[in-house]
């Protein structure tokens, strides 16, 4: 189901966590996956593992917070991998603080990486999709963009901005058979949440209707669907994958 043979996908923030899970899922579905992140060593290990499974993967060192140099960074891609037909904008950072204590640097770093990075990379790869008259852009937002979260005004603003960006872009390019959608994860079990105590995890789970944290596979499954031919009539939508944290 949802096979992706013949498609090239680029996933940012693919060296760990949700991004790695998405890359693994798309590669297993038959896509040639460009795994992009700042951590070259982790990318190389992931690519080696995927190739060992007979899946097509290519590493790309990419820092989406450096919007002005994205074209130069993308120049390292072999021409046989172009055009990129599936783009998953997953890379993101946090710099949590109460607004009264938040510095301009904390605000700008999160906005530049999460929101401006999504804009810049989408713009850079859009031309190839337009020529192909086929494309899937899946942007990773967050449930906090829908419900808010104290101490994360910068992060919530960046992720809410991604939703507005995606809906507007969907209207611009739908006539070219390119869809733009958003996945909004809730609390997901990753390396970061492993540092939480059992009491902290239990407190989080109590607010989730399904009674558990999400997994990277939960998020990857949603992205996989939206990246497939089967979702060809879905665009401008936000898929809330939070286990009922926000309804």
Short mmCIF file of C-alpha atoms in Angstrom, two decimals:
data_model
loop_
_atom_site.label_atom_id
_atom_site.label_comp_id
_atom_site.label_asym_id
_atom_site.label_seq_id
_atom_site.Cartn_x
_atom_site.Cartn_y
_atom_site.Cartn_z
CA UNK A 1 0.00 0.00 0.00
CA UNK A 2 1.13 3.56 -0.78
CA UNK A 3 4.15 2.46 -2.84
CA UNK A 4 6.61 5.20 -3.84
CA UNK A 5 8.82 3.57 -6.47
CA UNK A 6 10.21 6.06 -8.96
CA UNK A 7 9.91 8.99 -6.55
CA UNK A 8 12.72 10.94 -4.94
CA UNK A 9 12.03 12.21 -1.42
CA UNK A 10 14.04 14.66 0.66
CA UNK A 11 13.56 14.57 4.43
CA UNK A 12 15.14 17.23 6.63
CA UNK A 13 16.14 16.60 10.22
CA UNK A 14 16.59 12.97 9.18
CA UNK A 15 19.51 12.05 11.42
CA UNK A 16 17.34 11.19 14.43
CA UNK A 17 13.85 11.03 15.92
CA UNK A 18 10.81 11.76 13.78
CA UNK A 19 12.87 12.63 10.70
CA UNK A 20 14.75 9.36 10.82
CA UNK A 21 11.49 7.46 11.21
CA UNK A 22 10.00 9.22 8.19
CA UNK A 23 13.09 8.53 6.09
CA UNK A 24 13.00 4.84 6.99
CA UNK A 25 9.30 4.59 6.15
CA UNK A 26 9.59 6.28 2.75
CA UNK A 27 12.65 4.25 1.82
CA UNK A 28 10.86 1.02 2.75
CA UNK A 29 7.98 2.12 0.49
CA UNK A 30 10.35 2.27 -2.48
CA UNK A 31 11.30 5.94 -2.67
CA UNK A 32 14.87 7.08 -3.21
CA UNK A 33 15.37 9.06 -0.01
CA UNK A 34 17.74 11.97 0.45
CA UNK A 35 18.37 12.15 4.18
CA UNK A 36 19.32 15.68 5.15
CA UNK A 37 20.60 17.09 8.43
CA UNK A 38 23.54 18.92 9.95
CA UNK A 39 25.01 15.77 11.54
CA UNK A 40 27.08 14.15 8.78
CA UNK A 41 28.19 11.12 10.83
CA UNK A 42 24.66 10.11 11.74
CA UNK A 43 23.51 10.56 8.16
CA UNK A 44 26.25 8.32 6.84
CA UNK A 45 25.33 5.60 9.33
CA UNK A 46 21.66 5.79 8.38
CA UNK A 47 22.40 5.68 4.66
CA UNK A 48 24.69 2.70 5.11
CA UNK A 49 21.99 0.86 7.04
CA UNK A 50 19.27 1.63 4.48
CA UNK A 51 21.47 0.56 1.60
CA UNK A 52 22.23 -2.63 3.46
CA UNK A 53 18.49 -3.32 3.40
CA UNK A 54 18.44 -2.83 -0.36
CA UNK A 55 16.86 0.60 -0.13
CA UNK A 56 17.98 3.69 -2.04
CA UNK A 57 19.34 6.49 0.13
CA UNK A 58 21.71 9.44 -0.21
CA UNK A 59 23.12 11.73 2.51
CA UNK A 60 23.00 15.52 2.29
CA UNK A 61 24.54 17.84 4.85
CA UNK A 62 22.01 20.65 5.12
CA UNK A 63 21.42 23.49 7.58
CA UNK A 64 17.98 24.92 6.87
CA UNK A 65 18.56 27.83 9.25
CA UNK A 66 21.02 29.22 6.68
CA UNK A 67 18.36 30.20 4.16
CA UNK A 68 20.65 32.41 2.10
CA UNK A 69 22.97 29.50 1.28
CA UNK A 70 20.43 26.72 0.67
CA UNK A 71 20.95 26.71 -3.09
CA UNK A 72 24.69 26.23 -2.56
CA UNK A 73 24.03 23.40 -0.11
CA UNK A 74 21.66 21.70 -2.56
CA UNK A 75 24.29 21.90 -5.31
CA UNK A 76 25.89 18.80 -3.77
CA UNK A 77 22.95 16.66 -4.94
CA UNK A 78 23.72 14.39 -7.92
CA UNK A 79 21.64 15.33 -10.95
CA UNK A 80 20.20 11.80 -11.17
CA UNK A 81 18.35 12.46 -7.90
CA UNK A 82 16.58 15.50 -9.31
CA UNK A 83 13.89 16.63 -9.35
CA UNK A 84 12.86 16.02 -5.75
CA UNK A 85 9.19 15.10 -5.94
CA UNK A 86 8.46 14.60 -2.24
CA UNK A 87 9.67 17.14 0.29
CA UNK A 88 9.25 16.61 4.02
CA UNK A 89 10.16 19.74 5.98
CA UNK A 90 10.79 18.21 9.39
CA UNK A 91 13.91 19.96 10.73
CA UNK A 92 13.15 22.04 13.78
CA UNK A 93 14.54 23.43 17.01
CA UNK A 94 13.25 24.70 20.33
CA UNK A 95 14.51 27.42 22.65
CA UNK A 96 11.88 27.44 25.37
CA UNK A 97 11.41 30.32 27.78
CA UNK A 98 8.68 32.47 29.23
CA UNK A 99 8.07 35.44 26.96
CA UNK A 100 9.12 37.93 29.64
CA UNK A 101 12.54 36.25 29.70
CA UNK A 102 12.86 35.30 26.05
CA UNK A 103 15.72 36.91 24.16
CA UNK A 104 15.49 38.11 20.58
CA UNK A 105 18.13 35.51 19.74
CA UNK A 106 15.93 32.71 21.12
CA UNK A 107 12.97 34.00 19.13
CA UNK A 108 14.90 34.48 15.88
CA UNK A 109 16.73 31.14 16.03
CA UNK A 110 13.48 29.18 16.27
CA UNK A 111 11.65 31.25 13.63
CA UNK A 112 14.62 31.17 11.23
CA UNK A 113 15.02 27.40 11.48
CA UNK A 114 11.44 26.19 11.69
CA UNK A 115 9.52 28.68 9.57
CA UNK A 116 12.00 30.43 7.30
CA UNK A 117 13.77 27.13 6.68
CA UNK A 118 10.50 25.59 5.51
CA UNK A 119 9.86 28.54 3.20
CA UNK A 120 13.37 28.57 1.75
CA UNK A 121 13.67 24.86 1.04
CA UNK A 122 10.16 24.64 -0.42
CA UNK A 123 10.95 27.53 -2.74
CA UNK A 124 14.28 25.99 -3.76
CA UNK A 125 12.76 22.65 -4.75
CA UNK A 126 9.42 23.84 -6.11
CA UNK A 127 10.64 24.54 -9.64
CA UNK A 128 11.42 20.87 -10.24
CA UNK A 129 7.97 19.85 -9.05
CA UNK A 130 6.36 22.46 -11.28
CA UNK A 131 8.22 21.11 -14.31
CA UNK A 132 7.20 17.55 -13.40
CA UNK A 133 3.63 18.61 -12.73
CA UNK A 134 3.66 16.31 -9.70
CA UNK A 135 4.74 16.89 -6.15
CA UNK A 136 4.09 16.34 -2.49
CA UNK A 137 5.15 18.78 0.20
CA UNK A 138 4.53 17.61 3.76
CA UNK A 139 5.42 20.09 6.48
CA UNK A 140 5.82 19.00 10.09
CA UNK A 141 4.12 21.40 12.47
CA UNK A 142 3.08 20.58 16.06
CA UNK A 143 -0.03 20.20 18.15
CA UNK A 144 1.12 23.28 20.08
CA UNK A 145 0.40 25.33 16.94
CA UNK A 146 -3.25 24.38 17.44
CA UNK A 147 -3.56 24.56 21.22
CA UNK A 148 -0.66 26.74 22.42
CA UNK A 149 1.82 25.91 25.16
CA UNK A 150 3.25 28.10 27.89
CA UNK A 151 6.95 28.75 27.55
CA UNK A 152 6.91 28.07 23.82
CA UNK A 153 5.63 31.26 22.21
CA UNK A 154 8.46 31.17 19.68
CA UNK A 155 8.02 27.49 18.83
CA UNK A 156 4.22 27.69 18.65
CA UNK A 157 4.43 30.79 16.45
CA UNK A 158 6.83 29.08 14.06
CA UNK A 159 4.69 25.96 13.84
CA UNK A 160 1.46 27.95 13.43
CA UNK A 161 3.20 29.92 10.69
CA UNK A 162 3.93 26.65 8.89
CA UNK A 163 0.20 25.92 8.81
CA UNK A 164 -0.65 29.29 7.26
CA UNK A 165 2.25 28.95 4.83
CA UNK A 166 1.12 25.48 3.78
CA UNK A 167 -2.52 26.42 3.21
CA UNK A 168 -1.52 29.42 1.12
CA UNK A 169 1.01 27.49 -0.95
CA UNK A 170 -1.54 24.73 -1.52
CA UNK A 171 -3.79 27.30 -3.19
CA UNK A 172 -0.94 28.59 -5.34
CA UNK A 173 0.23 25.31 -6.83
CA UNK A 174 -2.71 22.92 -6.72
CA UNK A 175 -3.37 23.39 -10.43
CA UNK A 176 0.07 21.85 -11.11
CA UNK A 177 -0.87 18.59 -9.37
CA UNK A 178 1.24 19.45 -6.31
CA UNK A 179 -0.24 19.01 -2.86
CA UNK A 180 0.85 20.72 0.34
CA UNK A 181 -0.20 19.31 3.69
CA UNK A 182 0.78 19.45 7.35
CA UNK A 183 1.28 16.81 10.01
CA UNK A 184 0.94 18.12 13.56
CA UNK A 185 2.46 15.62 16.02
CA UNK A 186 1.66 15.55 19.70
CA UNK A 187 4.06 14.24 22.33
CA UNK A 188 6.28 11.63 20.70
CA UNK A 189 8.63 9.18 22.37
CA UNK A 190 12.12 10.10 21.14
CA UNK A 191 15.60 10.38 22.63
CA UNK A 192 14.54 13.68 24.21
CA UNK A 193 11.58 12.17 26.07
CA UNK A 194 13.72 9.28 27.31
CA UNK A 195 15.27 11.72 29.79
CA UNK A 196 11.87 12.24 31.45
CA UNK A 197 11.10 10.44 34.70
CA UNK A 198 8.30 7.88 34.81
CA UNK A 199 6.26 10.38 36.81
CA UNK A 200 6.71 13.04 34.13
CA UNK A 201 5.77 10.60 31.37
CA UNK A 202 2.70 9.52 33.32
CA UNK A 203 1.61 13.14 33.69
CA UNK A 204 1.91 13.65 29.93
CA UNK A 205 -0.01 10.48 29.14
CA UNK A 206 -2.91 11.46 31.39
CA UNK A 207 -3.76 14.30 29.01
CA UNK A 208 -3.78 12.02 25.95
CA UNK A 209 -7.05 10.27 25.07
CA UNK A 210 -5.24 7.15 23.81
CA UNK A 211 -3.21 7.03 27.01
CA UNK A 212 0.27 6.84 25.53
CA UNK A 213 2.97 8.90 23.90
CA UNK A 214 3.17 8.71 20.13
CA UNK A 215 5.92 6.89 18.29
CA UNK A 216 8.01 8.00 15.35
CA UNK A 217 6.20 5.29 13.36
CA UNK A 218 2.85 6.95 14.11
CA UNK A 219 4.07 10.20 12.56
CA UNK A 220 5.86 8.48 9.68
CA UNK A 221 2.67 6.62 8.73
CA UNK A 222 0.77 9.90 8.39
CA UNK A 223 3.53 11.44 6.27
CA UNK A 224 3.71 8.31 4.11
CA UNK A 225 0.01 8.56 3.28
CA UNK A 226 0.19 12.26 2.40
CA UNK A 227 3.26 11.64 0.21
CA UNK A 228 1.54 8.91 -1.78
CA UNK A 229 -0.62 8.86 -4.90
CA UNK A 230 -3.54 7.81 -2.69
CA UNK A 231 -3.59 11.29 -1.12
CA UNK A 232 -3.70 13.03 -4.48
CA UNK A 233 -7.01 14.73 -3.65
CA UNK A 234 -5.91 15.96 -0.22
CA UNK A 235 -4.27 19.37 0.02
CA UNK A 236 -4.10 22.29 2.41
CA UNK A 237 -4.96 20.04 5.35
CA UNK A 238 -3.58 19.61 8.86
CA UNK A 239 -3.44 16.03 10.09
CA UNK A 240 -3.39 16.16 13.89
CA UNK A 241 -1.50 13.07 15.07
CA UNK A 242 -1.60 13.55 18.82
CA UNK A 243 -3.53 10.59 20.18
CA UNK A 244 -6.35 12.89 21.17
CA UNK A 245 -4.22 15.36 23.13
CA UNK A 246 -6.01 18.02 21.12
CA UNK A 247 -9.48 17.35 19.74
#
